[in-house]
Tab-separated table of C-alpha atoms in Angstrom:
chain	number	residue	atom	x	y	z
A	22	UNK	CA	-0.011	0.017	-0.091
A	23	UNK	CA	1.412	3.406	-1.102
A	24	UNK	CA	2.624	5.752	1.693
A	25	UNK	CA	1.013	8.930	2.429
A	26	UNK	CA	4.488	10.827	0.906
A	27	UNK	CA	4.876	8.566	-1.780
A	28	UNK	CA	1.393	8.622	-3.163
A	29	UNK	CA	2.005	12.531	-3.550
A	30	UNK	CA	5.127	12.139	-5.517
A	31	UNK	CA	3.487	13.476	-8.829
A	32	UNK	CA	2.426	16.569	-6.812
A	33	UNK	CA	5.823	16.933	-5.435
A	34	UNK	CA	7.476	16.829	-8.885
A	35	UNK	CA	5.198	19.589	-9.762
A	36	UNK	CA	6.217	21.629	-7.138
A	37	UNK	CA	9.852	21.080	-7.733
A	38	UNK	CA	9.326	21.916	-11.565
A	39	UNK	CA	7.137	25.132	-10.775
A	40	UNK	CA	9.956	26.222	-8.282
A	41	UNK	CA	12.657	25.791	-10.896
A	42	UNK	CA	10.483	27.658	-13.205
A	43	UNK	CA	10.076	30.897	-11.194
A	44	UNK	CA	13.921	30.683	-10.834
A	45	UNK	CA	14.585	33.448	-13.313
A	46	UNK	CA	12.164	35.623	-11.501
A	47	UNK	CA	13.343	34.929	-8.251
A	48	UNK	CA	16.814	35.375	-9.279
A	49	UNK	CA	16.118	38.680	-10.898
A	50	UNK	CA	14.316	40.206	-7.764
A	51	UNK	CA	17.143	38.718	-5.503
A	52	UNK	CA	19.693	40.246	-7.427
A	53	UNK	CA	17.809	43.812	-7.480
A	54	UNK	CA	17.546	43.636	-3.859
A	55	UNK	CA	21.242	42.914	-3.277
A	56	UNK	CA	22.401	45.563	-5.645
A	57	UNK	CA	20.039	48.011	-4.059
A	58	UNK	CA	21.142	47.397	-0.585
A	59	UNK	CA	24.729	47.499	-1.647
A	60	UNK	CA	24.077	50.746	-3.393
A	61	UNK	CA	22.586	52.395	-0.220
A	62	UNK	CA	24.940	50.908	2.178
A	63	UNK	CA	27.701	52.145	0.193
A	64	UNK	CA	26.674	55.719	-1.099
A	65	UNK	CA	23.828	56.814	1.352
A	66	UNK	CA	24.696	58.526	4.532
A	67	UNK	CA	24.840	56.466	8.002
A	68	UNK	CA	21.343	55.062	8.641
A	69	UNK	CA	20.401	54.946	4.778
A	70	UNK	CA	19.947	51.149	4.803
A	71	UNK	CA	17.369	51.503	7.603
A	72	UNK	CA	15.660	54.272	5.656
A	73	UNK	CA	15.372	52.256	2.649
A	74	UNK	CA	13.901	49.476	4.638
A	75	UNK	CA	11.616	51.950	6.470
A	76	UNK	CA	10.424	53.191	2.992
A	77	UNK	CA	9.925	49.853	1.823
A	78	UNK	CA	8.070	48.819	4.911
A	79	UNK	CA	5.650	51.964	4.145
A	80	UNK	CA	5.278	50.649	0.461
A	81	UNK	CA	4.224	47.309	1.810
A	82	UNK	CA	1.895	48.577	4.513
A	83	UNK	CA	0.150	50.533	1.690
A	84	UNK	CA	-0.085	47.634	-0.820
A	85	UNK	CA	-0.503	44.954	1.825
A	86	UNK	CA	-4.591	44.870	1.664
A	87	UNK	CA	-4.503	44.419	-2.298
A	88	UNK	CA	-1.289	42.278	-2.317
A	89	UNK	CA	-1.742	40.048	0.655
A	90	UNK	CA	-5.578	39.911	0.626
A	91	UNK	CA	-7.373	40.773	-2.700
A	92	UNK	CA	-4.953	39.051	-5.071
A	93	UNK	CA	-4.251	36.152	-3.052
A	94	UNK	CA	-8.216	35.560	-3.093
A	95	UNK	CA	-8.406	36.385	-6.563
A	96	UNK	CA	-5.838	33.667	-7.505
A	97	UNK	CA	-7.955	31.002	-5.495
A	98	UNK	CA	-11.363	32.060	-7.153
A	99	UNK	CA	-10.074	32.515	-10.625
A	100	UNK	CA	-8.059	29.648	-10.998
A	101	UNK	CA	-10.742	27.399	-12.116
A	102	UNK	CA	-12.621	29.707	-14.085
A	103	UNK	CA	-12.220	30.487	-18.026
A	104	UNK	CA	-10.843	33.809	-18.741
A	105	UNK	CA	-13.453	36.119	-20.087
A	106	UNK	CA	-16.428	34.321	-18.719
A	107	UNK	CA	-19.004	36.050	-16.677
A	108	UNK	CA	-17.876	34.873	-13.464
A	109	UNK	CA	-14.248	35.608	-14.235
A	110	UNK	CA	-15.453	39.067	-14.889
A	111	UNK	CA	-17.461	39.238	-11.746
A	112	UNK	CA	-14.324	38.436	-9.628
A	113	UNK	CA	-12.068	40.823	-11.461
A	114	UNK	CA	-14.441	43.541	-10.780
A	115	UNK	CA	-14.888	42.869	-7.219
A	116	UNK	CA	-11.215	42.873	-7.081
A	117	UNK	CA	-10.923	46.337	-8.601
A	118	UNK	CA	-13.588	47.752	-6.314
A	119	UNK	CA	-11.890	46.634	-3.073
A	120	UNK	CA	-8.379	47.684	-4.226
A	121	UNK	CA	-9.681	51.181	-4.969
A	122	UNK	CA	-11.312	51.425	-1.467
A	123	UNK	CA	-7.851	50.090	-0.108
A	124	UNK	CA	-5.891	52.699	-1.906
A	125	UNK	CA	-8.288	55.471	-0.706
A	126	UNK	CA	-8.182	54.335	2.794
A	127	UNK	CA	-4.271	54.101	2.621
A	128	UNK	CA	-4.187	57.782	1.242
A	129	UNK	CA	-6.470	58.967	4.105
A	130	UNK	CA	-4.235	57.195	6.901
A	131	UNK	CA	-0.842	58.693	4.974
A	132	UNK	CA	-2.527	62.146	5.041
A	133	UNK	CA	-3.417	61.860	8.802
A	134	UNK	CA	-0.088	60.819	9.845
A	135	UNK	CA	2.323	62.608	7.554
A	136	UNK	CA	5.681	62.543	8.734
A	137	UNK	CA	8.238	65.554	8.854
A	138	UNK	CA	9.953	65.923	5.662
A	139	UNK	CA	7.168	64.740	3.512
A	140	UNK	CA	4.623	67.579	2.064
A	141	UNK	CA	1.626	67.179	0.131
A	142	UNK	CA	3.426	67.011	-3.109
A	143	UNK	CA	5.385	63.729	-1.995
A	144	UNK	CA	2.249	62.446	-0.674
A	145	UNK	CA	0.721	62.576	-4.092
A	146	UNK	CA	3.696	61.074	-5.938
A	147	UNK	CA	3.573	58.240	-3.313
A	148	UNK	CA	-0.102	57.601	-3.703
A	149	UNK	CA	0.361	57.608	-7.367
A	150	UNK	CA	3.058	55.011	-7.382
A	151	UNK	CA	1.375	52.652	-5.094
A	152	UNK	CA	-1.813	52.657	-7.401
A	153	UNK	CA	0.220	51.954	-10.411
A	154	UNK	CA	1.926	48.943	-8.217
A	155	UNK	CA	-1.538	47.742	-7.107
A	156	UNK	CA	-2.806	47.759	-10.789
A	157	UNK	CA	0.091	45.988	-11.834
A	158	UNK	CA	-0.153	43.263	-8.671
A	159	UNK	CA	-4.020	42.736	-9.684
A	160	UNK	CA	-2.813	41.929	-13.297
A	161	UNK	CA	-0.016	39.646	-12.268
A	162	UNK	CA	-2.617	37.631	-10.026
A	163	UNK	CA	-4.962	37.382	-12.831
A	164	UNK	CA	-2.063	36.142	-15.226
A	165	UNK	CA	-0.849	33.607	-12.266
A	166	UNK	CA	-4.458	32.230	-12.015
A	167	UNK	CA	-4.761	31.791	-15.724
A	168	UNK	CA	-1.590	29.589	-15.463
A	169	UNK	CA	0.527	32.287	-17.571
A	170	UNK	CA	3.689	31.564	-15.517
A	171	UNK	CA	6.031	32.972	-18.025
A	172	UNK	CA	4.249	36.339	-18.279
A	173	UNK	CA	4.174	36.733	-14.446
A	174	UNK	CA	7.996	35.998	-14.210
A	175	UNK	CA	8.338	38.522	-17.026
A	176	UNK	CA	6.513	41.239	-14.928
A	177	UNK	CA	8.599	40.120	-11.903
A	178	UNK	CA	11.896	40.527	-13.922
A	179	UNK	CA	10.840	44.065	-15.306
A	180	UNK	CA	9.689	45.099	-11.890
A	181	UNK	CA	13.332	44.297	-10.377
A	182	UNK	CA	15.105	45.617	-13.113
A	183	UNK	CA	13.097	49.173	-13.172
A	184	UNK	CA	13.386	49.728	-9.584
A	185	UNK	CA	16.854	49.160	-9.068
A	186	UNK	CA	18.002	51.048	-12.049
A	187	UNK	CA	15.866	54.202	-11.255
A	188	UNK	CA	17.444	54.072	-7.363
A	189	UNK	CA	21.160	53.462	-8.664
A	190	UNK	CA	20.886	56.415	-10.930
A	191	UNK	CA	19.451	58.581	-8.541
A	192	UNK	CA	21.998	57.514	-5.836
A	193	UNK	CA	24.975	57.958	-8.075
A	194	UNK	CA	23.779	61.311	-9.233
A	195	UNK	CA	23.685	62.156	-5.491
A	196	UNK	CA	20.125	63.292	-5.399
A	197	UNK	CA	18.427	63.718	-2.118
A	198	UNK	CA	17.128	60.492	-0.233
A	199	UNK	CA	13.304	61.161	-0.599
A	200	UNK	CA	13.694	61.575	-4.419
A	201	UNK	CA	15.871	58.433	-4.563
A	202	UNK	CA	13.033	56.667	-2.731
A	203	UNK	CA	10.259	58.054	-4.732
A	204	UNK	CA	11.985	57.324	-8.201
A	205	UNK	CA	12.370	53.645	-7.136
A	206	UNK	CA	8.580	53.312	-6.474
A	207	UNK	CA	7.581	55.107	-9.447
A	208	UNK	CA	9.870	53.048	-11.546
A	209	UNK	CA	8.362	49.830	-10.099
A	210	UNK	CA	4.963	51.129	-11.010
A	211	UNK	CA	5.679	51.783	-14.853
A	212	UNK	CA	5.473	47.972	-14.909
A	213	UNK	CA	1.681	48.408	-14.968
A	214	UNK	CA	2.123	49.207	-19.001
A	215	UNK	CA	3.772	45.843	-19.946
A	216	UNK	CA	1.223	44.083	-17.359
A	217	UNK	CA	-1.591	45.641	-19.176
A	218	UNK	CA	-0.339	44.316	-22.603
A	219	UNK	CA	0.483	40.813	-21.395
A	220	UNK	CA	-3.000	40.575	-19.684
A	221	UNK	CA	-4.770	41.856	-22.789
A	222	UNK	CA	-2.645	39.276	-24.989
A	223	UNK	CA	-3.649	36.384	-22.894
A	224	UNK	CA	-7.344	37.318	-22.487
A	225	UNK	CA	-7.530	37.673	-18.820
A	226	UNK	CA	-8.343	41.496	-19.012
A	227	UNK	CA	-12.041	41.747	-20.226
A	228	UNK	CA	-13.466	44.746	-22.100
A	229	UNK	CA	-14.278	47.809	-19.615
A	230	UNK	CA	-18.096	47.672	-18.634
A	231	UNK	CA	-18.607	50.722	-16.459
A	232	UNK	CA	-22.151	49.895	-15.975
A	233	UNK	CA	-21.724	46.564	-14.787
A	234	UNK	CA	-22.761	46.133	-11.107
A	235	UNK	CA	-20.221	44.708	-8.651
A	236	UNK	CA	-20.863	41.193	-7.597
A	237	UNK	CA	-21.913	40.697	-3.954
A	238	UNK	CA	-20.948	37.185	-3.874
A	239	UNK	CA	-17.425	37.846	-5.068
A	240	UNK	CA	-17.080	40.992	-2.902
A	241	UNK	CA	-17.987	38.498	0.155
A	242	UNK	CA	-15.385	36.043	-1.036
A	243	UNK	CA	-12.633	38.443	-1.499
A	244	UNK	CA	-13.558	40.073	1.860
A	245	UNK	CA	-12.492	37.076	3.939
A	246	UNK	CA	-8.995	37.422	2.423
A	247	UNK	CA	-9.211	41.135	3.060
A	248	UNK	CA	-10.008	40.485	6.559
A	249	UNK	CA	-6.604	38.142	6.434
A	250	UNK	CA	-4.645	40.897	5.270
A	251	UNK	CA	-5.782	43.203	7.841
A	252	UNK	CA	-4.654	40.968	10.234
A	253	UNK	CA	-1.082	40.613	8.478
A	254	UNK	CA	-0.994	44.406	8.100
A	255	UNK	CA	-1.964	44.865	11.849
A	256	UNK	CA	0.121	42.090	13.491
A	257	UNK	CA	2.947	41.883	10.994
A	258	UNK	CA	3.896	44.984	8.828
A	259	UNK	CA	2.879	47.575	11.157
A	260	UNK	CA	4.773	45.964	14.048
A	261	UNK	CA	7.821	45.916	12.006
A	262	UNK	CA	7.603	49.558	11.137
A	263	UNK	CA	7.097	50.468	14.824
A	264	UNK	CA	10.042	48.228	16.013
A	265	UNK	CA	12.085	49.981	13.360
A	266	UNK	CA	11.166	53.355	14.467
A	267	UNK	CA	11.982	52.157	18.164
A	268	UNK	CA	15.211	50.922	17.219
A	269	UNK	CA	16.212	54.116	15.391
A	270	UNK	CA	15.098	56.335	18.491
A	271	UNK	CA	16.941	54.098	20.960
A	272	UNK	CA	20.310	53.157	19.225
A	273	UNK	CA	20.485	55.628	16.518
A	274	UNK	CA	21.092	55.307	12.697
A	275	UNK	CA	24.546	53.998	12.433
A	276	UNK	CA	23.824	51.083	15.148
A	277	UNK	CA	20.244	50.320	13.766
A	278	UNK	CA	21.833	49.579	10.535
A	279	UNK	CA	23.506	46.658	11.903
A	280	UNK	CA	20.392	45.036	12.864
A	281	UNK	CA	18.805	46.233	9.571
A	282	UNK	CA	21.591	44.396	7.679
A	283	UNK	CA	20.756	41.130	8.992
A	284	UNK	CA	17.055	42.047	8.485
A	285	UNK	CA	17.755	42.904	4.885
A	286	UNK	CA	19.757	39.661	4.243
A	287	UNK	CA	16.581	37.774	5.789
A	288	UNK	CA	14.516	39.839	3.259
A	289	UNK	CA	16.387	38.841	0.278
A	290	UNK	CA	16.061	35.037	1.040
A	291	UNK	CA	12.548	35.299	2.612
A	292	UNK	CA	11.327	37.158	-0.802
A	293	UNK	CA	13.017	34.048	-2.934
A	294	UNK	CA	10.981	31.519	-0.549
A	295	UNK	CA	7.785	33.682	-0.700
A	296	UNK	CA	8.054	33.862	-4.434
A	297	UNK	CA	8.270	30.150	-4.917
A	298	UNK	CA	5.505	29.187	-2.216
A	299	UNK	CA	3.352	31.889	-3.653
A	300	UNK	CA	3.479	31.276	-7.249
A	301	UNK	CA	3.824	27.600	-6.885
A	302	UNK	CA	2.654	26.002	-3.780
A	303	UNK	CA	-0.136	28.142	-2.754
A	304	UNK	CA	-2.124	28.129	-6.393
A	305	UNK	CA	-1.885	24.233	-6.444
A	306	UNK	CA	-2.895	24.022	-2.477
A	307	UNK	CA	-5.714	26.318	-3.366
A	308	UNK	CA	-6.915	24.174	-6.543
A	309	UNK	CA	-6.939	20.878	-4.202
A	310	UNK	CA	-9.273	22.777	-1.508
A	311	UNK	CA	-12.065	20.401	-2.650
A	312	UNK	CA	-9.902	17.372	-2.225
A	313	UNK	CA	-8.589	17.771	1.665
A	314	UNK	CA	-6.946	14.373	1.477
A	315	UNK	CA	-4.952	14.973	-1.471
A	316	UNK	CA	-4.109	18.463	-0.110
A	317	UNK	CA	-2.669	17.142	3.089
A	318	UNK	CA	-0.379	14.768	0.973
A	319	UNK	CA	0.704	17.486	-0.946
A	320	UNK	CA	1.547	19.864	2.052
A	321	UNK	CA	3.461	16.993	3.788
A	322	UNK	CA	5.248	16.136	1.068
A	323	UNK	CA	6.418	19.803	0.558
A	324	UNK	CA	7.232	20.097	4.412
A	325	UNK	CA	9.435	16.949	3.938
A	326	UNK	CA	11.281	18.242	1.503
A	327	UNK	CA	12.056	21.716	3.024
A	328	UNK	CA	12.913	20.850	6.388
A	329	UNK	CA	16.406	19.670	5.289
A	330	UNK	CA	16.585	22.028	2.681
A	331	UNK	CA	16.126	25.053	4.376
A	332	UNK	CA	18.034	23.926	7.284
A	333	UNK	CA	21.229	23.041	4.592
A	334	UNK	CA	20.714	26.742	2.937
A	335	UNK	CA	20.499	28.906	6.085
A	336	UNK	CA	23.347	26.825	7.675
A	337	UNK	CA	25.570	27.825	4.669
A	338	UNK	CA	24.688	31.358	4.659
A	339	UNK	CA	25.833	31.343	8.553
A	340	UNK	CA	29.134	29.747	7.646
A	341	UNK	CA	29.740	32.199	5.354
A	342	UNK	CA	28.892	35.376	7.400
A	343	UNK	CA	32.379	36.772	7.749
A	344	UNK	CA	32.805	37.639	4.184
A	345	UNK	CA	29.134	37.701	2.947
A	346	UNK	CA	28.012	40.639	5.207
A	347	UNK	CA	30.773	42.920	3.735
A	348	UNK	CA	30.219	41.800	0.340
A	349	UNK	CA	26.385	42.312	0.198
A	350	UNK	CA	26.455	45.583	2.274
A	351	UNK	CA	29.720	47.503	3.492
A	352	UNK	CA	32.761	46.618	5.947
A	353	UNK	CA	31.314	48.703	8.559
A	354	UNK	CA	28.416	46.215	9.052
A	355	UNK	CA	30.534	43.251	9.640
A	356	UNK	CA	29.937	43.417	13.318
A	357	UNK	CA	25.920	42.579	12.188
A	358	UNK	CA	27.430	38.835	12.153
A	359	UNK	CA	26.901	38.775	15.995
A	360	UNK	CA	23.031	38.960	15.353
A	361	UNK	CA	22.863	36.401	12.574
A	362	UNK	CA	22.224	33.148	14.162
A	363	UNK	CA	19.088	33.898	15.940
A	364	UNK	CA	17.736	35.589	12.961
A	365	UNK	CA	18.425	32.315	10.792
A	366	UNK	CA	17.010	30.118	13.406
A	367	UNK	CA	13.838	32.039	13.705
A	368	UNK	CA	13.590	32.268	9.786
A	369	UNK	CA	13.749	28.550	9.596
A	370	UNK	CA	10.792	28.060	11.787
A	371	UNK	CA	8.903	31.050	10.135
A	372	UNK	CA	9.425	29.367	6.508
A	373	UNK	CA	7.968	26.093	8.021
A	374	UNK	CA	5.283	27.550	9.556
A	375	UNK	CA	4.100	29.189	6.266
A	376	UNK	CA	3.445	25.874	4.902
A	377	UNK	CA	0.667	25.312	7.289
A	378	UNK	CA	-0.536	28.902	7.369
A	379	UNK	CA	-1.049	28.727	3.545
A	380	UNK	CA	-3.497	25.774	4.171
A	381	UNK	CA	-5.620	28.181	6.215
A	382	UNK	CA	-5.305	30.566	3.163
A	383	UNK	CA	-6.388	28.170	0.581
A	384	UNK	CA	-9.084	27.005	2.518
A	385	UNK	CA	-10.239	30.565	3.190
A	386	UNK	CA	-10.053	30.032	7.103
A	387	UNK	CA	-10.428	33.571	8.351
A	388	UNK	CA	-10.928	32.974	11.863
A	389	UNK	CA	-8.188	30.633	12.563
A	390	UNK	CA	-5.804	32.923	10.305
A	391	UNK	CA	-6.389	35.941	12.082
A	392	UNK	CA	-6.120	34.171	15.316
A	393	UNK	CA	-2.608	32.931	14.410
A	394	UNK	CA	-1.448	36.419	13.468
A	395	UNK	CA	-2.595	37.888	16.607
A	396	UNK	CA	-0.995	35.636	18.883
A	397	UNK	CA	1.903	35.605	16.828
A	398	UNK	CA	2.121	39.757	17.175
A	399	UNK	CA	1.382	39.322	20.906
A	400	UNK	CA	4.205	36.857	21.632
A	401	UNK	CA	6.472	38.917	19.626
A	402	UNK	CA	5.608	42.040	21.535
A	403	UNK	CA	6.005	40.381	24.943
A	404	UNK	CA	9.390	38.904	23.838
A	405	UNK	CA	10.528	42.432	22.765
A	406	UNK	CA	9.440	44.049	25.911
A	407	UNK	CA	11.424	41.188	27.929
A	408	UNK	CA	14.786	41.002	25.953
A	409	UNK	CA	15.453	44.459	24.692
A	410	UNK	CA	16.326	46.085	27.851
A	411	UNK	CA	18.315	42.817	28.793
A	412	UNK	CA	20.117	41.956	25.585
A	413	UNK	CA	19.882	45.463	23.672
A	414	UNK	CA	20.017	45.281	19.790
A	415	UNK	CA	20.512	41.526	19.934
A	416	UNK	CA	17.108	41.193	21.771
A	417	UNK	CA	15.057	42.079	18.698
A	418	UNK	CA	16.612	39.007	16.932
A	419	UNK	CA	16.193	36.566	19.574
A	420	UNK	CA	12.402	37.785	20.144
A	421	UNK	CA	12.097	36.787	16.467
A	422	UNK	CA	13.375	33.516	17.014
A	423	UNK	CA	11.374	32.891	20.055
A	424	UNK	CA	8.206	34.179	18.013
A	425	UNK	CA	8.394	31.820	15.044
A	426	UNK	CA	9.589	28.924	17.027
A	427	UNK	CA	6.414	29.021	19.158
A	428	UNK	CA	4.421	29.549	15.846
A	429	UNK	CA	5.829	26.461	14.524
A	430	UNK	CA	5.456	24.276	17.355
A	431	UNK	CA	1.583	25.246	17.794
A	432	UNK	CA	1.336	24.658	14.005
A	433	UNK	CA	2.649	21.397	14.389
A	434	UNK	CA	0.730	20.303	17.351
A	435	UNK	CA	-2.719	21.404	15.717
A	436	UNK	CA	-1.656	19.679	12.587
A	437	UNK	CA	-0.987	16.466	14.559
A	438	UNK	CA	-4.164	16.752	16.594
A	439	UNK	CA	-6.238	17.219	13.479
A	440	UNK	CA	-4.576	14.157	11.810
A	441	UNK	CA	-5.269	11.827	14.878
A	442	UNK	CA	-8.799	12.921	14.773
A	443	UNK	CA	-9.169	12.001	11.048
A	444	UNK	CA	-7.735	8.186	11.886
């Protein structure tokens, strides 16, 4: 009788082939991020790397509801539909409406909490760039749902190349940092133009019908994913933003750059892992939502593959830390190697916990998903309050390791309890 994992071998082969297929996009995005980090660490003033990360965090906050909510749900609901069909158009229309509301809400929050050095003109440019990025993300999700992986990869490569080139040009021209950051955003937003062409060519972009009503069913369906994205925003990205602000105020820009170098290195390989999981693992898991037994086999087979693979990859990074950090950033940031071990340990646990959390997303389990995010944030805040006064800057990375170690333990415990209940 075949075992649970061996019976999932065809699905596992699909995961591996799909992962290799996204290699070009992942490599382009990772290379762009590495070059950008190196430029900011070398040519920007002290603290420039942290300011880049804070701006990218702000971008993520403003695009979180569309990208982590609406577009994730869109992939799930569009995947089984024929492009151009009435239901396909209904889901796309609902996604556009929800994205517009999210953009207006983000603009209102930005206006109400404007920071020093950011006037209304820069705010308008920021919102414009976010709107362009949101449109590109929606079209990319439609292409991914239609199985147009090559088009999706092409967009990812274009986005990485344009954003990095614009920031590099402005940095080398010694432009003020706010102008560098806005140029980086707008250049990425320009990928909306090739996205429109690719979507029209693939037939996933219907003809505009301004009188068409928005489907309430589609709004409710995508609304579940929007709620999950709200939890990620409040308990994830917003927490990171506040933490970075606190570290800047407490330790100063130059010292915070040490923590930021480790966090940026983590962001780079997290981007690689996230791209594979969101473009290969999640769509397949969502397609198996109506076949829970097959979905569990797929999840377990991927998990068995990732446990040693991630440990080996992160261990290799740790072994190379003494020359990798100066190479990727700047020699002055070599001292960041003291913070690397707990960061890598926490990331290993985080990636494995994502395998279980993606299952909640694929099944649209809004309540449990929000509960996991909230509990994780509470644990992280408690660990920070406990460890930062005692360990200083190192407390931030040890709190990260403790947070995701507990999240992974909880995910495994719930999975095993559910498996015993099914036997």
